[in-house]
Amino acid sequence: MKLFVVLYAADYTVRKLALMHSLKRGLLPMFAVMLVVGWLLLREPDFGAFVVVATIATGILFLGGMNGTWFAGLLLLMTVGFNRLVLSSPYRMQRFSDSWIPGRSLRPRLPAFHR
């Protein structure tokens, strides 16, 4: 899925380079595809992959010449959306709060590296 998003976002940005300054023809089609992909990832539920996919797509849009004002608005929208997704699920909230405790989230995964 992540590879698909990288390839699609890069291809879209190259094909629509002249339209990247248009909200209706440049940003919204890509935004619609990313919403569908994000919805599918959250149905699994795989919030980590969702964050990675959204970050990759946003970075490629930025590098592709997206309008700076829209990019700032998109970052603000993504920040609010990510916060709401974390706060709406007790499981995500627990995982997020555990990640800030030193050694807590990494310790169970270390034996996999030692084998």
Coordinates of C-alpha atoms in Angstrom, one line a residue, residues 30-96:
M30 CA -5.3 13.7 -4.9
F31 CA -7.1 14.5 -1.7
A32 CA -10.0 12.3 -2.6
V33 CA -7.8 9.3 -3.5
M34 CA -5.9 9.7 -0.2
L35 CA -9.2 9.8 1.8
V36 CA -10.2 6.5 0.3
V37 CA -6.8 4.9 1.0
G38 CA -6.8 6.4 4.5
W39 CA -10.3 5.0 5.1
L40 CA -9.2 1.5 4.0
L41 CA -6.1 1.6 6.2
L42 CA -8.2 2.7 9.2
R43 CA -10.7 -0.1 8.6
E44 CA -7.8 -2.6 9.3
P45 CA -7.1 -0.6 11.8
D46 CA -3.5 0.4 11.0
F47 CA -3.0 3.9 12.2
G48 CA 0.8 3.8 11.8
A49 CA 0.6 2.9 8.1
F50 CA -2.1 5.6 7.7
V51 CA 0.3 8.2 9.2
V52 CA 3.1 7.1 7.0
V53 CA 1.0 7.1 3.8
A54 CA -0.4 10.6 4.6
T55 CA 3.0 11.9 5.3
I56 CA 4.5 10.5 2.1
A57 CA 1.6 11.9 0.0
T58 CA 1.9 15.3 1.7
G59 CA 5.6 15.4 1.2
I60 CA 5.4 14.6 -2.5
L61 CA 2.7 17.2 -3.0
F62 CA 4.9 19.8 -1.3
L63 CA 7.9 18.8 -3.5
G64 CA 5.7 18.8 -6.5
G65 CA 5.0 22.5 -6.1
M66 CA 1.8 22.7 -4.1
N67 CA 0.7 26.2 -3.2
G68 CA 2.3 27.2 0.2
T69 CA -0.9 28.5 1.7
W70 CA -2.8 25.3 0.8
F71 CA 0.1 23.3 2.1
A72 CA -0.1 25.1 5.5
G73 CA -3.8 24.6 5.6
L74 CA -3.4 20.9 4.7
L75 CA -0.8 20.5 7.6
L76 CA -3.2 22.1 10.0
L77 CA -6.1 19.9 8.8
M78 CA -3.9 16.8 9.1
T79 CA -2.8 17.7 12.6
V80 CA -6.3 18.3 13.8
G81 CA -7.4 15.0 12.1
F82 CA -4.6 12.9 13.6
N83 CA -5.3 14.3 17.0
R84 CA -9.0 13.5 16.7
L85 CA -8.3 10.0 15.5
V86 CA -6.0 9.4 18.5
L87 CA -8.4 10.8 21.0
S88 CA -11.4 9.0 19.5
S89 CA -10.0 5.5 20.2
P90 CA -8.9 4.3 23.6
Y91 CA -6.5 1.8 22.0
R92 CA -4.8 4.5 19.9
M93 CA -4.7 6.8 23.0
Q94 CA -3.0 4.0 25.1
R95 CA -0.4 3.3 22.3
F96 CA 0.3 7.0 21.9

